[in-house]
C-alpha positions as a printed Julia matrix, in Angstrom:
461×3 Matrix{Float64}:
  26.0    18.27   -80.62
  26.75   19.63   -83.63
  29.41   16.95   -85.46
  26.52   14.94   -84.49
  24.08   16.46   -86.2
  26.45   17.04   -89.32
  27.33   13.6    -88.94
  23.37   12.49   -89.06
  22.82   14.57   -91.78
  26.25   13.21   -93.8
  24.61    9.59   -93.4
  21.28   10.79   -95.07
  23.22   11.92   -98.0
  23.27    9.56  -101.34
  26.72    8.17  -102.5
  27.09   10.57  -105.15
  26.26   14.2   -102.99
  28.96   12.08  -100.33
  31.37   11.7   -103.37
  30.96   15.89  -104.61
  31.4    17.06  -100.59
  34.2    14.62  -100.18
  36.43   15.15  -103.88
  35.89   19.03  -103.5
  37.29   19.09  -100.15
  40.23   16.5   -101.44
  40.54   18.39  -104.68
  40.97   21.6   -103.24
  43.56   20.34  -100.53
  45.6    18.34  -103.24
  45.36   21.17  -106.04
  46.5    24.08  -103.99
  50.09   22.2   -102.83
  50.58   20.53  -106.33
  49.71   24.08  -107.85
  51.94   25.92  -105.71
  54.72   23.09  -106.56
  54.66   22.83  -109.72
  54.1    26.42  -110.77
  57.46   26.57  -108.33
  59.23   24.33  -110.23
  57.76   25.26  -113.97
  59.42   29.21  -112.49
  62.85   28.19  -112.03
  62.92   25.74  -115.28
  62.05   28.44  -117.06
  64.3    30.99  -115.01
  67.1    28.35  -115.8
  66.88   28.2   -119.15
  66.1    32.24  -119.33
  69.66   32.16  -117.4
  71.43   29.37  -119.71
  70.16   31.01  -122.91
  71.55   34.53  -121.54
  74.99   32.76  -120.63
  75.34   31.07  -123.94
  74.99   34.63  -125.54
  77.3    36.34  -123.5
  80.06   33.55  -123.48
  79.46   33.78  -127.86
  79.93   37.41  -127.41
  82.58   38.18  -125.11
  84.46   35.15  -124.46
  87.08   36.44  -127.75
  87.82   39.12  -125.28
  88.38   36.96  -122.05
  90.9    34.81  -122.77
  93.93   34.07  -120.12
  95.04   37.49  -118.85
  98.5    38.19  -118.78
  99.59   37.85  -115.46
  96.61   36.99  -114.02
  94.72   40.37  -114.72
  93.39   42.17  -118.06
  95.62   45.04  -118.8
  93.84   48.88  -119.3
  93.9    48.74  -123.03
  91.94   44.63  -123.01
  89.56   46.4   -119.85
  89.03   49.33  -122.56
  88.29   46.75  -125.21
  85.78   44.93  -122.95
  84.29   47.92  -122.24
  83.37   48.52  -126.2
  82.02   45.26  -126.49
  79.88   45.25  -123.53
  78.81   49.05  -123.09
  76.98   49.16  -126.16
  72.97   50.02  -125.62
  71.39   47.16  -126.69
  74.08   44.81  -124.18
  73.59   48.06  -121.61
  69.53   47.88  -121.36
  69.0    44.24  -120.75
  72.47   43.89  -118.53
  73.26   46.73  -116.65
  76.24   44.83  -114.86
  79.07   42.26  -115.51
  81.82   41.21  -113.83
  84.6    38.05  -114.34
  85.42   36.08  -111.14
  88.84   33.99  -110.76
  88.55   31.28  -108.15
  90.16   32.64  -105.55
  87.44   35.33  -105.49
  88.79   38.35  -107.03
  87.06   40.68  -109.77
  89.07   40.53  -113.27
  86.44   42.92  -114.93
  83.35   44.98  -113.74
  81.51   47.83  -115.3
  82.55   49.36  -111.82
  85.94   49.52  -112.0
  86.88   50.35  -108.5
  86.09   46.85  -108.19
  88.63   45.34  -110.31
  91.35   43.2   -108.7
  89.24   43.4   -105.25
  88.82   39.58  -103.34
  85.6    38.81  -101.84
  84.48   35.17  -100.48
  83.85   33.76  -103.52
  79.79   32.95  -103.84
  78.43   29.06  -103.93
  76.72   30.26  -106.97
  80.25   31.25  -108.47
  82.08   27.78  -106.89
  79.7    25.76  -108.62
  79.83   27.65  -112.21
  83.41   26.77  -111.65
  82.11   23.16  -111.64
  80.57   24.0   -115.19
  76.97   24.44  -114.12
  75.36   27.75  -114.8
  73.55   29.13  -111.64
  70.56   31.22  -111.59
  68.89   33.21  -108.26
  67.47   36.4   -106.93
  70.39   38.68  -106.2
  71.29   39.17  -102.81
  71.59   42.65  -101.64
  73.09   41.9    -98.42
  76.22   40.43  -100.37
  79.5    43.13   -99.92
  80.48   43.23  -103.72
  76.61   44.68  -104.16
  76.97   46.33  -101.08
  80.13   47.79  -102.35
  78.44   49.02  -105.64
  75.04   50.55  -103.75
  72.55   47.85  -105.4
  69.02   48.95  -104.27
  67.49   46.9   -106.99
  66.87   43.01  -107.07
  68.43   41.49  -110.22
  68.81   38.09  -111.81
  72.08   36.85  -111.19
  73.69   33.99  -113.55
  77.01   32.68  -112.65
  78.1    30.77  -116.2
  81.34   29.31  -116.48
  83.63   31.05  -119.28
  85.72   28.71  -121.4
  88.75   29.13  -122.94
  88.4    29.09  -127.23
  89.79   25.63  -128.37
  89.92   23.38  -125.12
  86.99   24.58  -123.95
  89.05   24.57  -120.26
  86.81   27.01  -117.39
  88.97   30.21  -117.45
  86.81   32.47  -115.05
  83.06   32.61  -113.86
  80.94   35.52  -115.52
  78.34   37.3   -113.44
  75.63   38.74  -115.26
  72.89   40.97  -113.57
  69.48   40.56  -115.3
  66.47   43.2   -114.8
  64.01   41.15  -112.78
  61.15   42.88  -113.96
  61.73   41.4   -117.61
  61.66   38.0   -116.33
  58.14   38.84  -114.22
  55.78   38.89  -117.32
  57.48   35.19  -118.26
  57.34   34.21  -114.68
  53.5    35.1   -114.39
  52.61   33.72  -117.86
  54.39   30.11  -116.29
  52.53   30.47  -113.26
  48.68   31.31  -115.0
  49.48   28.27  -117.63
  50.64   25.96  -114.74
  47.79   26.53  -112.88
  45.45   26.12  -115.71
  47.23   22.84  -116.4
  46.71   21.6   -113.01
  43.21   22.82  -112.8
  42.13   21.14  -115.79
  43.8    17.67  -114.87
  41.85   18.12  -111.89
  38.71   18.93  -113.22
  38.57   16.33  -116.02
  39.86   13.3   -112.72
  37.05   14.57  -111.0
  34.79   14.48  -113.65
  35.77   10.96  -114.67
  35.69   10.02  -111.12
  32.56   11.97  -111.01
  30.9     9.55  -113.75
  31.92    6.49  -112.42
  30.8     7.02  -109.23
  27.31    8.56  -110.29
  26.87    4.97  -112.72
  27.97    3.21  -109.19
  25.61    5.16  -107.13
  23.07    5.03  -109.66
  23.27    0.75  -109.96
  23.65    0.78  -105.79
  19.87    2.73  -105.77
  18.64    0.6   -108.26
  19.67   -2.42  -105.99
  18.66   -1.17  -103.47
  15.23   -0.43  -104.43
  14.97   -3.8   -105.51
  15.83   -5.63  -102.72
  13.73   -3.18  -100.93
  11.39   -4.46  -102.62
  11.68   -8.24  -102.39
  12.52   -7.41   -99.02
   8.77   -6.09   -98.66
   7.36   -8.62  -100.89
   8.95  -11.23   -98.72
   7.05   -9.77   -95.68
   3.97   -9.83   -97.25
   4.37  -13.79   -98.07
   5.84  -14.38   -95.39
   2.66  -12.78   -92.89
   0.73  -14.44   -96.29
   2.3   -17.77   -95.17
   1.3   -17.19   -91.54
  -1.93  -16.24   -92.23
  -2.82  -19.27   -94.25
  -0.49  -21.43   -91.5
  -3.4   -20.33   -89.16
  -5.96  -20.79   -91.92
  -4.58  -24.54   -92.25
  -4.73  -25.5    -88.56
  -8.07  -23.93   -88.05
  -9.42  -25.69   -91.15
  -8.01  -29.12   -89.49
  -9.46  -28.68   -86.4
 -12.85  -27.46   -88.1
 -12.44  -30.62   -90.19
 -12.58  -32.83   -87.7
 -14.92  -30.98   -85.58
 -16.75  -30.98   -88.91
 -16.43  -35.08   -89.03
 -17.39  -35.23   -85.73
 -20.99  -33.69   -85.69
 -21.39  -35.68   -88.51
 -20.66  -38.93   -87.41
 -22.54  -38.24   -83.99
 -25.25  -36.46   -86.54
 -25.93  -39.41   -88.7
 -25.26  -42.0    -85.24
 -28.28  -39.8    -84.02
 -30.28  -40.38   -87.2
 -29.6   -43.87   -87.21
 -30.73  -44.07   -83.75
 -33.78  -41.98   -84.09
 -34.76  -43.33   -87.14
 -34.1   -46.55   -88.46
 -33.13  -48.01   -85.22
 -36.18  -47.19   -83.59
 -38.06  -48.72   -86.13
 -36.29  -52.15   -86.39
 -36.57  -52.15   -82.6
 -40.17  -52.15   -83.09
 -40.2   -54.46   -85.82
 -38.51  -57.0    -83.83
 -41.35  -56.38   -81.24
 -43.9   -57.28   -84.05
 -41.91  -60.65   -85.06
 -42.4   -61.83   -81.6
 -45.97  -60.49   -81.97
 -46.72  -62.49   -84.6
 -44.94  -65.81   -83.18
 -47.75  -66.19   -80.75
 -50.63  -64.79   -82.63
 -53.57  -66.93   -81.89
 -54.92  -66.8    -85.25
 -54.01  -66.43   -88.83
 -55.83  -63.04   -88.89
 -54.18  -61.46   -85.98
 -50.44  -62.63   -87.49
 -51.12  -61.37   -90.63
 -51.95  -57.81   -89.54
 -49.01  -58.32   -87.4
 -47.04  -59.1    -90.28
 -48.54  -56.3    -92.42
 -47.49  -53.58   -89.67
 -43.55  -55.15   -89.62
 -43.53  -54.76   -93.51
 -44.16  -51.43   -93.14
 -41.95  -50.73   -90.11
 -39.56  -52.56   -92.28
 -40.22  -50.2    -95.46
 -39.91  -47.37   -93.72
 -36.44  -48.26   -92.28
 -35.39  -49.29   -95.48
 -36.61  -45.69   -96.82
 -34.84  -43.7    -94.25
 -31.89  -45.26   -94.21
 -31.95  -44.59   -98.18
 -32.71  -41.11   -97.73
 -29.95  -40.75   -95.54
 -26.7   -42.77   -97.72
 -28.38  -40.51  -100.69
 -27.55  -37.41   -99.08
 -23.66  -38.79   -98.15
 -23.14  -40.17  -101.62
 -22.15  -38.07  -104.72
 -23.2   -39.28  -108.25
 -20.68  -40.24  -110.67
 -19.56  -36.62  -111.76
 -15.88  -37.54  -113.16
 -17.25  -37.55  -116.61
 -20.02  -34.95  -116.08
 -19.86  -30.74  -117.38
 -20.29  -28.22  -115.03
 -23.74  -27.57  -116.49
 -24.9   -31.32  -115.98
 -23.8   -31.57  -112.19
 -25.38  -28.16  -111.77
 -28.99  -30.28  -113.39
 -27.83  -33.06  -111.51
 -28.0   -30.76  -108.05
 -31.58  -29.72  -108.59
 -33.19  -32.68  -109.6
 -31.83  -34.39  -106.76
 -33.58  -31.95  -104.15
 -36.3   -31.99  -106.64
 -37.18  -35.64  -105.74
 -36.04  -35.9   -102.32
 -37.63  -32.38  -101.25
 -39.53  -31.65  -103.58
 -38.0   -28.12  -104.11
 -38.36  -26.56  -107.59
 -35.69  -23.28  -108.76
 -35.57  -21.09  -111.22
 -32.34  -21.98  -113.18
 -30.34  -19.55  -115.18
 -26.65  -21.22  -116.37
 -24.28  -18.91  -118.65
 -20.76  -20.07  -119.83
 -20.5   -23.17  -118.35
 -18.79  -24.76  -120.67
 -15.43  -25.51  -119.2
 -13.22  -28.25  -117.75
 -12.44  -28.72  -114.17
 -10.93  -31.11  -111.84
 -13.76  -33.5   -109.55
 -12.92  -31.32  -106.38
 -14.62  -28.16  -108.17
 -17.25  -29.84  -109.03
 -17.57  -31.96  -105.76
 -17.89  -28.33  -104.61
 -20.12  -26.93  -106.81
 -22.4   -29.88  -106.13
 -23.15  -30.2   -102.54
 -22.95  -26.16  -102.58
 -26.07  -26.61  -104.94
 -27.38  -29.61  -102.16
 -26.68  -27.83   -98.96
 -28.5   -23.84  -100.28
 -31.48  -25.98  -101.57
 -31.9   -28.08   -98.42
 -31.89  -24.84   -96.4
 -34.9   -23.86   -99.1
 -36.48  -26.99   -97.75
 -35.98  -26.53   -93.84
 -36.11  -22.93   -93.72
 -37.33  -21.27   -96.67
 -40.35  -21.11   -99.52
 -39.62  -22.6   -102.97
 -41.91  -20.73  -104.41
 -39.29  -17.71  -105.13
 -35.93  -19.52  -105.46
 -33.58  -19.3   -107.43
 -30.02  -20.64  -108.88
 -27.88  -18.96  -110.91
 -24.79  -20.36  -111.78
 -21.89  -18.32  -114.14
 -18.5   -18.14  -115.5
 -16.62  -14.59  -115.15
 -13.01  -14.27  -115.8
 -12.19  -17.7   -114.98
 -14.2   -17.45  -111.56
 -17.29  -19.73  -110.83
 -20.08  -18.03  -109.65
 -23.27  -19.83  -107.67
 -26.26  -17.9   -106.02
 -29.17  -19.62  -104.47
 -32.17  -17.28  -103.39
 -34.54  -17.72  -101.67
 -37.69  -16.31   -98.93
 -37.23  -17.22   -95.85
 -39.94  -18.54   -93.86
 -41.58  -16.46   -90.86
 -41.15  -19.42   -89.05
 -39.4   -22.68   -89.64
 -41.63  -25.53   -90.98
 -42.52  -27.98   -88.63
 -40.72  -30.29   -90.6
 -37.61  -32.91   -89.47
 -34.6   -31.27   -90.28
 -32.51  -33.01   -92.37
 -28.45  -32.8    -91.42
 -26.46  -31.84   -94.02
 -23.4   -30.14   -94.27
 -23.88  -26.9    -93.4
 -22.62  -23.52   -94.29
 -19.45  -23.96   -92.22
 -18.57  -27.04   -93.8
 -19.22  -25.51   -97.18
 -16.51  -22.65   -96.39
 -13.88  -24.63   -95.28
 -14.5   -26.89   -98.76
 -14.48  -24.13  -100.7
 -11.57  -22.82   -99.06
  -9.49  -25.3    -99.54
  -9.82  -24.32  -102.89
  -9.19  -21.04  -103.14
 -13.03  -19.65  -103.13
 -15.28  -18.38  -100.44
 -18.64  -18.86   -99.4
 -21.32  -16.23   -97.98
 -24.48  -15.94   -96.29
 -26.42  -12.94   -96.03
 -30.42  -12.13   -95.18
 -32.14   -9.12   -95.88
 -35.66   -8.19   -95.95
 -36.57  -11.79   -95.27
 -34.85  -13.03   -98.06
 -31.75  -15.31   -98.0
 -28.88  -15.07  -100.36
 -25.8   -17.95  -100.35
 -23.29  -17.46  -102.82
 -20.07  -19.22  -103.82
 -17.41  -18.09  -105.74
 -14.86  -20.21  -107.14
 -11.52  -19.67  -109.18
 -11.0   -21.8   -112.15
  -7.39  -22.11  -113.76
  -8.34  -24.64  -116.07
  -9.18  -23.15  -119.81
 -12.36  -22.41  -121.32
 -13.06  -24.93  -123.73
 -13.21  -23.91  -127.58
């Protein structure tokens, strides 16, 4: 339960918090090894050249004095000699013991000289100073020519091969004890600079590593917030895209629902109408063919002209309600004149006009729009309204087309025949289709149908 919670919270981290947990943890795990390594291996560099340096003096100093031994040891009078060269204070304080190994392990010369001519194994570090290295270690107390001599105190011991003056041949192996304690404050100042050497490097990788990953995690947010956003802008078209989908297929069936009513609307009027008269004119012709007299087949004939007028005038008054005028080359301000007059002579409905801005250009569907918006609000003045208090306003705002008509309603309808027009519905779906809307409202008994339509086209200069 908890490594999953520590994992859940991990994945809620950004790349670059990830990237500080993760290189601290690495950092500290490589640095403390590599520290410990190097600052190992920095020591005993420095211990061996400490130890090479020390060798180099002694084998200057008191090589003169070690040549071949007669008979295979120093006599008293070269020990006594050695002892002058090597027993003076300034050789005394820094190396308080000496001694000269032959190979097969015995002591030619020690400050202690009990232990002159004594074989012991001889040490690795002593077999290979034979070999012409020069060794370097902690001395080891446990070893029986220090045991021999009492040692309670760690030294430096150097094994350095002593050559003979001329041929430069390995005569003996020295062994030189060091004071440890004068090698600590060099061994510590190794170590501190080692260290700080390491922990720098490692600072400035992280820091570099640091940067690039920050610019990295930086770009991946900025990414990420933009496809996050075209991610969310892509919803919204795409429910845009269903929404108007479903706006589509109701418009088509509204269409033809639309066509429908209209077609069984004006078969109805035809019927009704113009129909029933020519029915009853043919009814009169016959009339007239057996009229007795010349008076009787004349007012026969005078009733079918009529009959016959009348038909003619109502199927006029219905093609002039399906049939625009010629508005291709017409301003919005014309076809808005255009509008009333026609329901001006067919209804005889007068507005109040007020036009501001009109003067742009537009493609025949806007205007188509405009038009029979104008035709179907003042043929609801006629059928359900007063025309004594309507009014049209029609206006240009920010490239948007704006048409009222007000009106009164009536308390009651007139008994008039109601003429079939379009209708609000069919208005919507027309305006629609081009990007506008179209409203109805009524309050305090007066009606209020507005259109408002977007125009891309640029105002004129």
């Amino acid at each position: 339960m908890y490594l999953h919670s520590i994992a859940r919270w991990w994945r809620k981290q950004n790349l670059t918090v990830q990237f500080v947990i993760s290189a601290c943890v690495v950092m500290i795990a490589a640095t403390i090894p590599t520290g410990l390594l190097i600052g190992d291996l920095a020591e005993k560099n420095a211990l061996y050249h400490r130890a090479a340096a020390t060798a180099l003096f002694m084998d200057n100093v008191v090589a003169p004095y070690l040549q071949s031994p007669a008979g295979g040891a120093y006599s008293a009078s070269e020990l006594e000699q050695i002892d002058v060269v090597l027993n003076k204070p300034s050789l005394m304080d820094r190396i308080p013991h000496f001694e000269v190994w032959q190979r097969d392990g015995t002591i030619l010369y020690s400050r202690s000289r009990p232990l002159v001519g004594v074989t012991f194994p001889l040490p690795a570090p002593a077999a290979r100073a034979f070999e012409g290295e020069v060794e370097v270690s902690i001395a080891d107390l446990g070893a029986g020519e220090h045991q021999s001599r009492g040692f309670k105190t760690r030294y430096l011991e150097i094994y350095a091969p002593l050559h003979e003056l001329g041929t430069g041949r390995i005569l003996a192996v020295m062994e030189l004890h060091e004071d440890v304690e004068v090698f600590a404050a060099t061994a510590h100042q190794v170590r501190m600079k080692t260290w700080l050497v390491v922990l720098a490097a490692m600072a400035a990788l992280f820091g570099c590593m640091f940067l690039i990953v920050r610019r990295g995690a930086r770009t991946i947010d900025l990414q990420t917030a933009e496809l996050s956003r075209q991610l969310e802008t892509t919803h919204r078209l795409a429910e845009r895209n269903a929404e108007l989908h479903g706006k589509a297929v109701e418009s088509a069936k509204l269409r033809v629902q639309l066509h429908e009513n209209l077609l069984r609307s004006f078969g109805a009027d035809l019927h009704d109408g113009p129909a029933q008269l020519l029915a009853y004119a043919s009814l009169k012709v016959e009339s007239a063919r057996r009229a007795r007299n010349k008076v009787t087949r004349d007012a026969q004939l005078a009733d079918l002209e009529v009959k016959l007028r009348e038909a003619q005038d109502d199927i006029r008054d219905m093609a002039s309600g399906l049939v625009l005028p010629e508005i291709d080359q017409l301003s919005l301000d014309t076809v808005v004149e255009e509008a009333l007059s026609f329901s001006e002579r067919r209804f005889g409905v007068s507005a109040q006009l007020v036009m501001e801005n009109l003067k742009v250009s537009c493609s025949r569907d806007h205007k188509m729009c405009l038009y029979r918006f104008l035709q179907e609000g003042l043929n609801n003045v006629w059928n359900h309204g007063t025309s004594e208090a309507t009014f049209v306003t029609v206006e240009l705002r920010e490239h948007n087309l704006f048409a009222t008509v007000r009106n009164r309603v009536a308390a009651a309808d007139r008994a008039r025949r109601a003429r079939r027009g379009l209708g609000v519905t069919a208005l919507k779906v027309r305006a629609e289709s081009l990007g506008g809307s179209v409203s109805l409202a009524i309050s305090h008994h007066v009606a209020e149908l507005r259109l408002v339509l977007p125009l891309r086209e640029d105002v004129d200069a």
